[in-house]
Amino acid sequence: MDNSGTHFCLAFLYLTMYINCMEDGHEPSFVYLKKEYILLNYRVNWDEAQVICETYENGSLAITRNPAIRIFLAKCIEESAPHADSYWIGAERPKNSKIFHWIDDGEEFKDTYYFVLHSVDYVQPDARECLCFSRENHNEALYFNIDCRLRHALICERPYENKYDGSMTTTDWIVVNDRRYGIFYDQRTWSEAVRDCQKNHKAGLASFRNKNETRIVGKYLLMGRPSLENAWIGGRYKQNAWKFISNDVIISDHTDSNTLYPPWYLNRTTQRGGCLVLDRHIANEAVFIETSCNRRKSYICSKSISETPDKLSRFIDKIEYTLYYTKQTWDEAFETCLSQNGTLAKVTREVIHSLVQMMGEEDYEVYHVWIGGRLDERGMDFKWVEDNEIITKQTGGIDYYPPWYDVEFNTKYPCLNMDRENHNRPIFYGVDCSRAQEFICEQSKYEYFTSYEYGSAQKRFPDNLVHYLNILYFIYFTVWYV
């Protein structure tokens, strides 16, 4: 395109709409329709602006022919609180031409509805001239024409690539009282952020209880490198109220004058819909801002700090089963069960799904547990240690009982493990006995010796019963002898 042509600049400022912003170094950028738009507050002429944008990989001055992009960028600049009100973009009018063109393909600029001349007496000059996109009445976007040698801010665009890999802005979770918070760079929609907090971090999209928590976490938005202007939190408008999705706690519509919580930007919510970000740059301290849930943003996860319990017990068919969260080898687990007057669990058809539910539907999920089966010396059969019963070799697969993964056993893996797959599907297979993992004991009417033969515990009567039997035996022979 002829360098003598007139050029096109753009400014957006909508004061009632919010954005999908991140920071590229110290420069706010916005992601929309697989493009990243970078807002630069440098004061440069159009030629300098184009050179600067080309320093980004596959970058150029922004092309805004799509009305949806124009509206989107207006929201972005509004939340970014820019110090400029006009920004160069990628369009120009060649010298002596009456038509403006986009610089990417030379297409004619046709957005004349938003195009405003300097005045009704405007006479088009022969020299270079540019258009700017600005605002009227604070919320109406308009293009206007100016001398391209003047200095304005600029907006660049480039293809969007997620530059992060699930990393946090800090080296570890941020501890605030009894909670941990993690700020993650990856750009996600609000729903995707909910999923990633749960899937990757076993946490919820962040919830807060007071001003102190938002203040501390907000500080860490700025401390990351690169820093962030804002990030998703777990607030969403649903059923006529703002709520945190992780605990269903309602967020008040107004900021309390005493506690200063919730920290709404204008001390009250201004929208009845969307999702919330925690924003640190638009005010002196972190505030809640409403925006569309479909924006792509970094996000904050949170989870409670609590110690894993030692065990969890449930009664199933009048028998007590105990899931121990302490990881032990199979032999150690066997001894632990014996010490509690029990044995590693015999997982029958009647109890198997209840035990899998116990593994997966409590506060602490478990995916692998030792159970009371052990391979015999020949490597032919697994047997329950409780009663030496052979565990059937059915070949129907894991959808049947017993749910064997494979019925070709290996003496290298003689201890029976139960997995939980797809949340509630049990699987049996042998594992190296030296591996440490959680285990399930069952309480039984029998006591057991601490030795086992080919994985089968030896039953015995309780010691007190043996004592009484010995007395009866003594009395019987005494009477018989007399």
Tab-separated table of C-alpha atoms in Angstrom:
chain	number	residue	atom	x	y	z
A	1	MET	CA	0.000	0.000	0.000
A	2	ASP	CA	1.290	3.538	-0.886
A	3	ASN	CA	3.020	5.096	2.108
A	4	SER	CA	1.734	8.513	1.078
A	5	GLY	CA	-1.820	7.454	1.753
A	6	THR	CA	-3.928	8.758	4.571
A	7	HIS	CA	-4.407	6.512	7.541
A	8	PHE	CA	-6.937	5.320	9.902
A	9	CYS	CA	-6.909	5.514	13.694
A	10	LEU	CA	-9.200	4.178	16.313
A	11	ALA	CA	-10.310	5.092	19.804
A	12	PHE	CA	-12.830	3.293	21.890
A	13	LEU	CA	-14.346	4.287	25.161
A	14	TYR	CA	-17.604	2.767	26.432
A	15	LEU	CA	-18.145	3.667	30.086
A	16	THR	CA	-20.739	1.017	30.955
A	17	MET	CA	-19.282	-2.205	29.563
A	18	TYR	CA	-16.572	-4.643	30.663
A	19	ILE	CA	-13.884	-6.779	29.073
A	20	ASN	CA	-11.771	-9.823	28.511
A	21	CYS	CA	-8.333	-8.463	29.395
A	22	MET	CA	-4.971	-9.910	30.215
A	23	GLU	CA	-1.533	-8.360	30.263
A	24	ASP	CA	1.164	-8.914	27.689
A	25	GLY	CA	4.094	-7.882	29.831
A	26	HIS	CA	2.822	-4.521	31.065
A	27	GLU	CA	0.469	-4.014	28.099
A	28	PRO	CA	-3.232	-4.904	28.380
A	29	SER	CA	-4.421	-7.255	25.666
A	30	PHE	CA	-7.787	-8.725	24.759
A	31	VAL	CA	-8.728	-12.034	23.145
A	32	TYR	CA	-11.672	-12.314	20.751
A	33	LEU	CA	-12.428	-14.572	17.768
A	34	LYS	CA	-8.940	-16.137	17.859
A	35	LYS	CA	-7.261	-12.721	17.745
A	36	GLU	CA	-5.333	-10.966	20.476
A	37	TYR	CA	-5.672	-7.187	20.545
A	38	ILE	CA	-2.898	-5.296	22.345
A	39	LEU	CA	-3.587	-1.839	23.715
A	40	LEU	CA	-0.537	0.461	23.714
A	41	ASN	CA	-0.643	3.924	25.229
A	42	TYR	CA	2.445	5.168	23.390
A	43	ARG	CA	2.023	8.510	21.598
A	44	VAL	CA	3.210	7.884	18.038
A	45	ASN	CA	2.272	8.763	14.487
A	46	TRP	CA	0.591	6.194	12.259
A	47	ASP	CA	3.785	5.003	10.537
A	48	GLU	CA	5.466	4.433	13.875
A	49	ALA	CA	2.360	2.628	15.085
A	50	GLN	CA	2.455	0.201	12.165
A	51	VAL	CA	6.157	-0.539	12.681
A	52	ILE	CA	5.577	-1.184	16.398
A	53	CYS	CA	2.729	-3.612	15.706
A	54	GLU	CA	4.857	-5.516	13.200
A	55	THR	CA	7.338	-6.321	15.969
A	56	TYR	CA	4.764	-8.772	17.335
A	57	GLU	CA	4.792	-12.131	15.554
A	58	ASN	CA	2.341	-11.878	12.607
A	59	GLY	CA	1.201	-8.565	14.068
A	60	SER	CA	-0.289	-5.457	12.474
A	61	LEU	CA	-2.449	-2.495	13.379
A	62	ALA	CA	-5.892	-3.725	14.357
A	63	ILE	CA	-8.521	-4.407	11.709
A	64	THR	CA	-11.991	-3.518	13.006
A	65	ARG	CA	-14.266	-4.054	10.021
A	66	ASN	CA	-16.359	-6.516	12.048
A	67	PRO	CA	-18.887	-4.501	14.115
A	68	ALA	CA	-18.706	-7.137	16.885
A	69	ILE	CA	-14.953	-6.494	17.221
A	70	ARG	CA	-15.553	-2.752	17.452
A	71	ILE	CA	-18.047	-3.253	20.288
A	72	PHE	CA	-15.789	-5.784	22.012
A	73	LEU	CA	-12.761	-3.498	21.954
A	74	ALA	CA	-14.863	-0.657	23.291
A	75	LYS	CA	-15.601	-2.794	26.348
A	76	CYS	CA	-11.938	-3.676	26.722
A	77	ILE	CA	-10.764	-0.093	26.695
A	78	GLU	CA	-13.494	0.939	29.117
A	79	GLU	CA	-12.273	-1.538	31.739
A	80	SER	CA	-8.644	-0.699	31.055
A	81	ALA	CA	-9.336	2.953	32.005
A	82	PRO	CA	-7.005	4.312	29.259
A	83	HIS	CA	-5.247	7.646	29.392
A	84	ALA	CA	-5.914	8.119	25.694
A	85	ASP	CA	-9.189	8.482	23.833
A	86	SER	CA	-8.033	7.674	20.304
A	87	TYR	CA	-6.065	4.736	18.920
A	88	TRP	CA	-4.495	4.078	15.557
A	89	ILE	CA	-5.891	1.083	13.681
A	90	GLY	CA	-5.111	-0.526	10.333
A	91	ALA	CA	-6.935	1.509	7.700
A	92	GLU	CA	-5.847	4.336	5.359
A	93	ARG	CA	-6.889	6.599	2.486
A	94	PRO	CA	-4.222	6.834	-0.222
A	95	LYS	CA	-3.181	10.287	-1.404
A	96	ASN	CA	-5.718	11.967	-3.692
A	97	SER	CA	-8.186	9.147	-3.050
A	98	LYS	CA	-11.690	9.627	-1.650
A	99	ILE	CA	-11.939	6.107	-0.221
A	100	PHE	CA	-10.459	4.625	2.940
A	101	HIS	CA	-9.081	1.054	2.785
A	102	TRP	CA	-8.180	-1.627	5.329
A	103	ILE	CA	-4.464	-2.357	5.196
A	104	ASP	CA	-4.763	-6.158	5.387
A	105	ASP	CA	-6.419	-6.683	1.995
A	106	GLY	CA	-7.193	-3.240	0.569
A	107	GLU	CA	-10.930	-3.674	1.095
A	108	GLU	CA	-12.915	-0.461	1.097
A	109	PHE	CA	-13.937	0.949	4.451
A	110	LYS	CA	-17.754	0.923	4.484
A	111	ASP	CA	-18.633	1.718	8.076
A	112	THR	CA	-19.934	5.139	7.104
A	113	TYR	CA	-22.677	5.124	9.750
A	114	TYR	CA	-19.990	5.718	12.396
A	115	PHE	CA	-17.877	8.054	10.253
A	116	VAL	CA	-17.971	11.730	11.207
A	117	LEU	CA	-16.141	14.492	9.315
A	118	HIS	CA	-14.493	17.434	11.041
A	119	SER	CA	-17.418	19.726	10.157
A	120	VAL	CA	-20.126	20.317	7.619
A	121	ASP	CA	-17.708	22.618	5.753
A	122	TYR	CA	-15.078	19.883	5.566
A	123	VAL	CA	-12.915	19.921	2.437
A	124	GLN	CA	-10.904	16.766	1.867
A	125	PRO	CA	-7.185	17.610	1.713
A	126	ASP	CA	-4.833	16.167	-0.883
A	127	ALA	CA	-2.243	15.352	1.756
A	128	ARG	CA	-2.301	12.453	4.152
A	129	GLU	CA	-5.201	12.233	6.535
A	130	CYS	CA	-6.322	9.572	8.999
A	131	LEU	CA	-9.471	8.508	10.740
A	132	CYS	CA	-9.825	7.942	14.453
A	133	PHE	CA	-12.427	5.976	16.325
A	134	SER	CA	-13.626	7.854	19.369
A	135	ARG	CA	-16.745	8.363	21.469
A	136	GLU	CA	-19.698	10.637	21.628
A	137	ASN	CA	-21.810	11.046	24.780
A	138	HIS	CA	-19.399	8.628	26.496
A	139	ASN	CA	-20.935	5.524	24.974
A	140	GLU	CA	-21.408	6.018	21.230
A	141	ALA	CA	-18.476	4.984	19.066
A	142	LEU	CA	-17.526	7.219	16.121
A	143	TYR	CA	-14.699	7.418	13.581
A	144	PHE	CA	-13.236	10.837	12.862
A	145	ASN	CA	-10.515	12.069	10.560
A	146	ILE	CA	-7.260	13.738	11.651
A	147	ASP	CA	-3.767	14.449	10.376
A	148	CYS	CA	-1.780	11.193	10.432
A	149	ARG	CA	1.331	13.018	11.628
A	150	LEU	CA	-0.329	13.634	14.980
A	151	ARG	CA	0.525	11.401	17.878
A	152	HIS	CA	-1.968	8.917	19.263
A	153	ALA	CA	-2.091	5.607	21.060
A	154	LEU	CA	-2.514	2.406	19.066
A	155	ILE	CA	-4.082	-1.065	19.025
A	156	CYS	CA	-2.196	-3.983	17.498
A	157	GLU	CA	-3.559	-7.405	16.642
A	158	ARG	CA	-1.991	-10.826	16.196
A	159	PRO	CA	-3.229	-14.459	16.074
A	160	TYR	CA	-4.022	-15.641	19.574
A	161	GLU	CA	-1.983	-18.427	21.115
A	162	ASN	CA	-2.304	-19.557	24.691
A	163	LYS	CA	1.193	-18.710	25.903
A	164	TYR	CA	0.927	-20.486	29.246
A	165	ASP	CA	0.880	-24.101	30.359
A	166	GLY	CA	-1.174	-24.192	33.525
A	167	SER	CA	1.427	-22.350	35.579
A	168	MET	CA	0.591	-20.098	38.512
A	169	THR	CA	1.657	-16.488	38.857
A	170	THR	CA	3.329	-17.426	42.145
A	171	THR	CA	5.683	-20.255	43.052
A	172	ASP	CA	3.119	-21.787	45.418
A	173	TRP	CA	-0.459	-21.370	46.593
A	174	ILE	CA	-1.247	-18.135	48.437
A	175	VAL	CA	-2.254	-18.902	52.020
A	176	VAL	CA	-4.906	-16.641	53.558
A	177	ASN	CA	-6.163	-17.843	56.940
A	178	ASP	CA	-7.572	-21.341	56.363
A	179	ARG	CA	-7.629	-21.130	52.556
A	180	ARG	CA	-5.235	-21.460	49.658
A	181	TYR	CA	-5.577	-19.366	46.491
A	182	GLY	CA	-3.874	-20.001	43.148
A	183	ILE	CA	-3.825	-17.513	40.248
A	184	PHE	CA	-3.419	-19.206	36.861
A	185	TYR	CA	-2.321	-17.525	33.640
A	186	ASP	CA	-4.212	-19.716	31.160
A	187	GLN	CA	-7.047	-17.928	29.367
A	188	ARG	CA	-10.386	-19.673	29.902
A	189	THR	CA	-14.070	-18.871	29.741
A	190	TRP	CA	-15.735	-18.782	33.144
A	191	SER	CA	-17.148	-22.297	32.709
A	192	GLU	CA	-13.787	-23.643	31.542
A	193	ALA	CA	-12.156	-22.052	34.596
A	194	VAL	CA	-14.624	-23.888	36.866
A	195	ARG	CA	-13.672	-27.136	35.135
A	196	ASP	CA	-9.910	-26.566	35.270
A	197	CYS	CA	-9.925	-25.656	38.972
A	198	GLN	CA	-11.635	-28.961	39.735
A	199	LYS	CA	-9.878	-31.148	37.182
A	200	ASN	CA	-6.317	-29.904	37.582
A	201	HIS	CA	-6.180	-28.587	41.123
A	202	LYS	CA	-9.018	-30.237	43.088
A	203	ALA	CA	-10.235	-26.761	43.958
A	204	GLY	CA	-13.153	-24.464	43.237
A	205	LEU	CA	-13.215	-21.255	41.233
A	206	ALA	CA	-12.343	-18.733	43.941
A	207	SER	CA	-14.785	-17.654	46.625
A	208	PHE	CA	-14.190	-15.024	49.285
A	209	ARG	CA	-15.620	-14.265	52.721
A	210	ASN	CA	-14.271	-10.812	53.568
A	211	LYS	CA	-12.378	-7.758	52.402
A	212	ASN	CA	-9.071	-9.004	53.762
A	213	GLU	CA	-9.109	-12.045	51.455
A	214	THR	CA	-9.878	-10.009	48.314
A	215	ARG	CA	-7.261	-7.408	49.265
A	216	ILE	CA	-4.471	-9.972	49.709
A	217	VAL	CA	-5.296	-11.990	46.582
A	218	GLY	CA	-5.727	-8.775	44.579
A	219	LYS	CA	-2.212	-7.730	45.565
A	220	TYR	CA	-0.878	-10.954	44.049
A	221	LEU	CA	-2.558	-10.154	40.726
A	222	LEU	CA	-0.010	-7.351	40.355
A	223	MET	CA	2.947	-9.256	41.777
A	224	GLY	CA	3.070	-11.951	39.065
A	225	ARG	CA	5.391	-11.634	36.093
A	226	PRO	CA	3.670	-10.858	33.842
A	227	SER	CA	1.146	-9.213	36.138
A	228	LEU	CA	-2.601	-9.442	35.591
A	229	GLU	CA	-5.266	-6.772	35.651
A	230	ASN	CA	-8.058	-9.163	36.562
A	231	ALA	CA	-9.045	-12.822	36.715
A	232	TRP	CA	-12.153	-14.973	36.996
A	233	ILE	CA	-13.572	-15.764	40.415
A	234	GLY	CA	-16.499	-18.053	41.248
A	235	GLY	CA	-19.275	-15.460	41.294
A	236	ARG	CA	-22.170	-15.866	38.855
A	237	TYR	CA	-25.645	-14.352	38.596
A	238	LYS	CA	-28.236	-17.099	38.845
A	239	GLN	CA	-31.796	-17.325	40.186
A	240	ASN	CA	-31.987	-13.559	40.751
A	241	ALA	CA	-28.857	-13.355	42.887
A	242	TRP	CA	-25.082	-13.228	42.703
A	243	LYS	CA	-23.641	-16.427	44.192
A	244	PHE	CA	-20.341	-18.240	44.533
A	245	ILE	CA	-20.718	-21.470	42.606
A	246	SER	CA	-18.501	-23.578	44.893
A	247	ASN	CA	-20.604	-23.101	48.034
A	248	ASP	CA	-23.831	-21.430	46.817
A	249	VAL	CA	-23.229	-18.457	49.142
A	250	ILE	CA	-25.160	-15.350	48.068
A	251	ILE	CA	-23.090	-12.226	47.363
A	252	SER	CA	-24.802	-9.069	48.593
A	253	ASP	CA	-25.809	-6.522	45.928
A	254	HIS	CA	-24.326	-3.667	47.979
A	255	THR	CA	-20.991	-3.102	49.691
A	256	ASP	CA	-21.366	-2.996	53.447
A	257	SER	CA	-20.194	0.400	54.754
A	258	ASN	CA	-18.587	-1.181	57.810
A	259	THR	CA	-16.926	-4.327	56.443
A	260	LEU	CA	-16.346	-2.907	52.910
A	261	TYR	CA	-17.409	-6.309	51.591
A	262	PRO	CA	-18.324	-7.381	48.958
A	263	PRO	CA	-15.991	-4.938	47.188
A	264	TRP	CA	-18.196	-3.898	44.248
A	265	TYR	CA	-16.529	-1.340	41.970
A	266	LEU	CA	-19.308	1.229	42.465
A	267	ASN	CA	-20.232	-0.097	45.930
A	268	ARG	CA	-23.091	-1.979	44.356
A	269	THR	CA	-23.721	-4.330	41.458
A	270	THR	CA	-24.845	-2.623	38.265
A	271	GLN	CA	-25.807	-5.719	36.274
A	272	ARG	CA	-28.231	-8.611	36.588
A	273	GLY	CA	-26.351	-11.239	34.678
A	274	GLY	CA	-22.904	-12.598	33.809
A	275	CYS	CA	-19.924	-13.644	35.918
A	276	LEU	CA	-17.411	-11.915	38.174
A	277	VAL	CA	-13.756	-11.002	37.918
A	278	LEU	CA	-11.503	-9.761	40.678
A	279	ASP	CA	-9.959	-6.595	39.237
A	280	ARG	CA	-6.931	-4.835	40.691
A	281	HIS	CA	-6.129	-1.978	38.301
A	282	ILE	CA	-9.371	-0.055	37.912
A	283	ALA	CA	-9.475	1.010	41.573
A	284	ASN	CA	-6.964	1.419	44.408
A	285	GLU	CA	-7.837	-2.017	45.795
A	286	ALA	CA	-9.250	-5.230	44.328
A	287	VAL	CA	-12.910	-4.981	43.325
A	288	PHE	CA	-15.633	-7.223	41.888
A	289	ILE	CA	-16.627	-6.430	38.310
A	290	GLU	CA	-19.404	-8.040	36.287
A	291	THR	CA	-18.708	-9.204	32.744
A	292	SER	CA	-19.797	-11.754	30.134
A	293	CYS	CA	-19.084	-15.364	31.123
A	294	ASN	CA	-17.830	-16.139	27.604
A	295	ARG	CA	-14.782	-13.886	27.814
A	296	ARG	CA	-11.395	-15.578	28.045
A	297	LYS	CA	-9.447	-14.653	31.142
A	298	SER	CA	-6.943	-15.922	33.634
A	299	TYR	CA	-8.571	-17.392	36.720
A	300	ILE	CA	-8.236	-17.859	40.484
A	301	CYS	CA	-8.872	-21.158	42.261
A	302	SER	CA	-9.344	-21.633	45.993
A	303	LYS	CA	-9.520	-24.549	48.400
A	304	SER	CA	-9.695	-25.051	52.136
A	305	ILE	CA	-6.650	-25.965	54.182
A	306	SER	CA	-7.595	-29.073	56.103
A	307	GLU	CA	-5.728	-32.206	57.062
A	308	THR	CA	-6.691	-35.485	55.482
A	309	PRO	CA	-8.454	-37.613	58.131
A	310	ASP	CA	-6.846	-40.834	59.223
A	311	LYS	CA	-9.809	-42.976	58.254
A	312	LEU	CA	-13.469	-43.116	57.301
A	313	SER	CA	-15.873	-45.785	58.570
A	314	ARG	CA	-19.240	-46.915	57.222
A	315	PHE	CA	-21.601	-49.755	58.135
A	316	ILE	CA	-22.729	-51.852	55.184
A	317	ASP	CA	-25.071	-54.763	55.887
A	318	LYS	CA	-24.248	-54.522	59.614
A	319	ILE	CA	-20.515	-54.910	58.993
A	320	GLU	CA	-18.178	-51.976	59.608
A	321	TYR	CA	-15.809	-51.094	56.759
A	322	THR	CA	-12.984	-48.620	57.359
A	323	LEU	CA	-11.108	-46.777	54.605
A	324	TYR	CA	-7.642	-45.813	55.857
A	325	TYR	CA	-6.105	-42.783	54.123
A	326	THR	CA	-2.609	-43.567	55.413
A	327	LYS	CA	-0.686	-45.233	52.595
A	328	GLN	CA	0.845	-48.601	53.448
A	329	THR	CA	2.163	-51.687	51.686
A	330	TRP	CA	-0.223	-54.650	51.470
A	331	ASP	CA	1.516	-56.446	54.366
A	332	GLU	CA	1.461	-53.321	56.525
A	333	ALA	CA	-2.205	-52.799	55.715
A	334	PHE	CA	-2.919	-56.436	56.607
A	335	GLU	CA	-1.233	-56.000	59.994
A	336	THR	CA	-3.096	-52.728	60.629
A	337	CYS	CA	-6.424	-54.418	59.994
A	338	LEU	CA	-5.489	-57.289	62.313
A	339	SER	CA	-4.562	-54.835	65.053
A	340	GLN	CA	-8.089	-53.441	64.843
A	341	ASN	CA	-9.651	-56.916	65.152
A	342	GLY	CA	-10.395	-57.017	61.435
A	343	THR	CA	-8.938	-58.018	58.119
A	344	LEU	CA	-8.433	-56.507	54.698
A	345	ALA	CA	-11.878	-56.302	53.150
A	346	LYS	CA	-13.536	-59.163	51.358
A	347	VAL	CA	-15.241	-57.247	48.548
A	348	THR	CA	-18.339	-59.202	47.606
A	349	ARG	CA	-20.945	-58.494	44.970
A	350	GLU	CA	-23.244	-57.136	47.679
A	351	VAL	CA	-20.859	-54.481	49.006
A	352	ILE	CA	-18.594	-53.604	46.075
A	353	HIS	CA	-20.509	-50.549	44.830
A	354	SER	CA	-20.973	-49.187	48.333
A	355	LEU	CA	-17.216	-49.392	48.866
A	356	VAL	CA	-16.507	-47.679	45.542
A	357	GLN	CA	-18.912	-44.926	46.535
A	358	MET	CA	-17.041	-44.626	49.826
A	359	MET	CA	-13.813	-44.135	47.827
A	360	GLY	CA	-15.197	-41.499	45.500
A	361	GLU	CA	-18.017	-39.524	47.033
A	362	GLU	CA	-16.482	-38.247	50.247
A	363	ASP	CA	-14.381	-35.111	50.775
A	364	TYR	CA	-11.155	-37.007	50.042
A	365	GLU	CA	-11.163	-39.048	46.867
A	366	VAL	CA	-9.249	-42.319	46.617
A	367	TYR	CA	-8.559	-44.145	43.356
A	368	HIS	CA	-6.640	-47.274	44.458
A	369	VAL	CA	-7.034	-49.388	47.607
A	370	TRP	CA	-5.676	-52.640	48.959
A	371	ILE	CA	-8.341	-55.248	49.568
A	372	GLY	CA	-8.145	-58.709	51.127
A	373	GLY	CA	-7.134	-60.860	48.191
A	374	ARG	CA	-3.810	-62.566	47.573
A	375	LEU	CA	-2.484	-64.796	44.799
A	376	ASP	CA	-1.765	-68.424	45.690
A	377	GLU	CA	1.706	-69.976	45.337
A	378	ARG	CA	0.932	-71.458	41.943
A	379	GLY	CA	-0.131	-68.091	40.562
A	380	MET	CA	-3.443	-69.615	39.487
A	381	ASP	CA	-6.047	-68.016	41.744
A	382	PHE	CA	-6.598	-65.082	44.025
A	383	LYS	CA	-8.160	-65.982	47.377
A	384	TRP	CA	-9.817	-63.922	50.063
A	385	VAL	CA	-7.617	-63.893	53.158
A	386	GLU	CA	-10.684	-63.902	55.400
A	387	ASP	CA	-11.819	-67.420	54.544
A	388	ASN	CA	-9.492	-68.752	51.826
A	389	GLU	CA	-12.330	-68.624	49.281
A	390	ILE	CA	-11.182	-68.561	45.646
A	391	ILE	CA	-12.194	-65.397	43.796
A	392	THR	CA	-13.950	-66.518	40.628
A	393	LYS	CA	-12.285	-65.971	37.247
A	394	GLN	CA	-15.093	-64.619	35.131
A	395	THR	CA	-14.041	-63.377	31.684
A	396	GLY	CA	-16.845	-60.934	30.963
A	397	GLY	CA	-14.714	-57.897	31.812
A	398	ILE	CA	-14.977	-55.100	34.337
A	399	ASP	CA	-18.728	-54.691	33.920
A	400	TYR	CA	-19.296	-58.021	35.682
A	401	TYR	CA	-18.402	-59.414	39.106
A	402	PRO	CA	-15.643	-59.938	39.988
A	403	PRO	CA	-14.549	-56.974	37.801
A	404	TRP	CA	-11.219	-58.407	36.656
A	405	TYR	CA	-9.090	-56.230	34.402
A	406	ASP	CA	-7.262	-59.404	33.311
A	407	VAL	CA	-7.541	-63.031	34.444
A	408	GLU	CA	-3.981	-63.914	33.406
A	409	PHE	CA	-2.261	-63.493	36.772
A	410	ASN	CA	1.434	-62.874	37.433
A	411	THR	CA	3.270	-63.902	40.608
A	412	LYS	CA	5.164	-60.597	40.473
A	413	TYR	CA	1.863	-58.910	41.371
A	414	PRO	CA	0.333	-61.114	44.082
A	415	CYS	CA	-1.639	-58.554	46.129
A	416	LEU	CA	-5.152	-57.560	45.180
A	417	ASN	CA	-5.897	-53.937	44.374
A	418	MET	CA	-9.274	-52.341	43.626
A	419	ASP	CA	-9.370	-49.277	41.367
A	420	ARG	CA	-12.135	-46.763	40.864
A	421	GLU	CA	-12.492	-45.853	37.172
A	422	ASN	CA	-14.869	-43.286	35.655
A	423	HIS	CA	-15.898	-42.259	39.143
A	424	ASN	CA	-17.883	-45.363	40.125
A	425	ARG	CA	-16.644	-48.404	38.161
A	426	PRO	CA	-14.590	-50.926	40.212
A	427	ILE	CA	-11.657	-52.883	38.749
A	428	PHE	CA	-9.677	-55.757	40.286
A	429	TYR	CA	-6.065	-56.528	39.410
A	430	GLY	CA	-2.873	-57.689	41.088
A	431	VAL	CA	-0.168	-55.233	42.135
A	432	ASP	CA	3.346	-55.373	43.599
A	433	CYS	CA	2.749	-55.763	47.348
A	434	SER	CA	5.439	-53.217	48.231
A	435	ARG	CA	3.518	-50.328	46.742
A	436	ALA	CA	2.097	-47.986	49.395
A	437	GLN	CA	-1.533	-46.980	49.021
A	438	GLU	CA	-4.802	-46.586	50.917
A	439	PHE	CA	-6.682	-49.696	52.066
A	440	ILE	CA	-10.041	-50.918	53.365
A	441	CYS	CA	-10.509	-53.086	56.449
A	442	GLU	CA	-13.628	-54.857	57.566
A	443	GLN	CA	-14.572	-55.800	61.084
A	444	SER	CA	-15.496	-59.455	61.436
A	445	LYS	CA	-16.863	-61.846	64.021
A	446	TYR	CA	-13.508	-63.668	63.855
A	447	GLU	CA	-10.090	-62.722	65.132
A	448	TYR	CA	-7.100	-63.563	62.973
A	449	PHE	CA	-3.574	-64.783	63.404
A	450	THR	CA	-0.934	-62.403	62.074
A	451	SER	CA	0.319	-65.039	59.652
A	452	TYR	CA	-1.367	-66.135	56.452
A	453	GLU	CA	-0.974	-69.050	54.113
A	454	TYR	CA	-0.932	-68.059	50.451
A	455	GLY	CA	-2.795	-64.942	51.447
A	456	SER	CA	-5.385	-66.650	53.642
A	457	ALA	CA	-5.649	-65.590	57.270
A	458	GLN	CA	-6.072	-68.376	59.832
A	459	LYS	CA	-9.262	-68.043	61.862
A	460	ARG	CA	-9.273	-68.605	65.615
A	461	PHE	CA	-11.688	-68.198	68.453
A	462	PRO	CA	-11.306	-65.147	70.690
A	463	ASP	CA	-8.879	-65.621	73.593
A	464	ASN	CA	-11.556	-65.355	76.292
A	465	LEU	CA	-13.620	-68.077	74.594
A	466	VAL	CA	-10.549	-70.334	74.455
A	467	HIS	CA	-10.047	-69.725	78.182
A	468	TYR	CA	-13.592	-70.858	78.988
A	469	LEU	CA	-13.293	-73.884	76.733
A	470	ASN	CA	-10.125	-74.914	78.567
A	471	ILE	CA	-11.978	-74.690	81.909
A	472	LEU	CA	-14.829	-76.818	80.549
A	473	TYR	CA	-12.305	-79.281	79.169
A	474	PHE	CA	-10.614	-79.529	82.578
A	475	ILE	CA	-13.944	-80.023	84.397
A	476	TYR	CA	-15.059	-82.678	81.901
A	477	PHE	CA	-11.935	-84.806	82.288
A	478	THR	CA	-11.907	-84.333	86.060
A	479	VAL	CA	-15.506	-85.602	86.330
A	480	TRP	CA	-14.842	-88.449	83.857
A	481	TYR	CA	-11.740	-89.537	85.776
A	482	VAL	CA	-13.610	-89.541	89.091
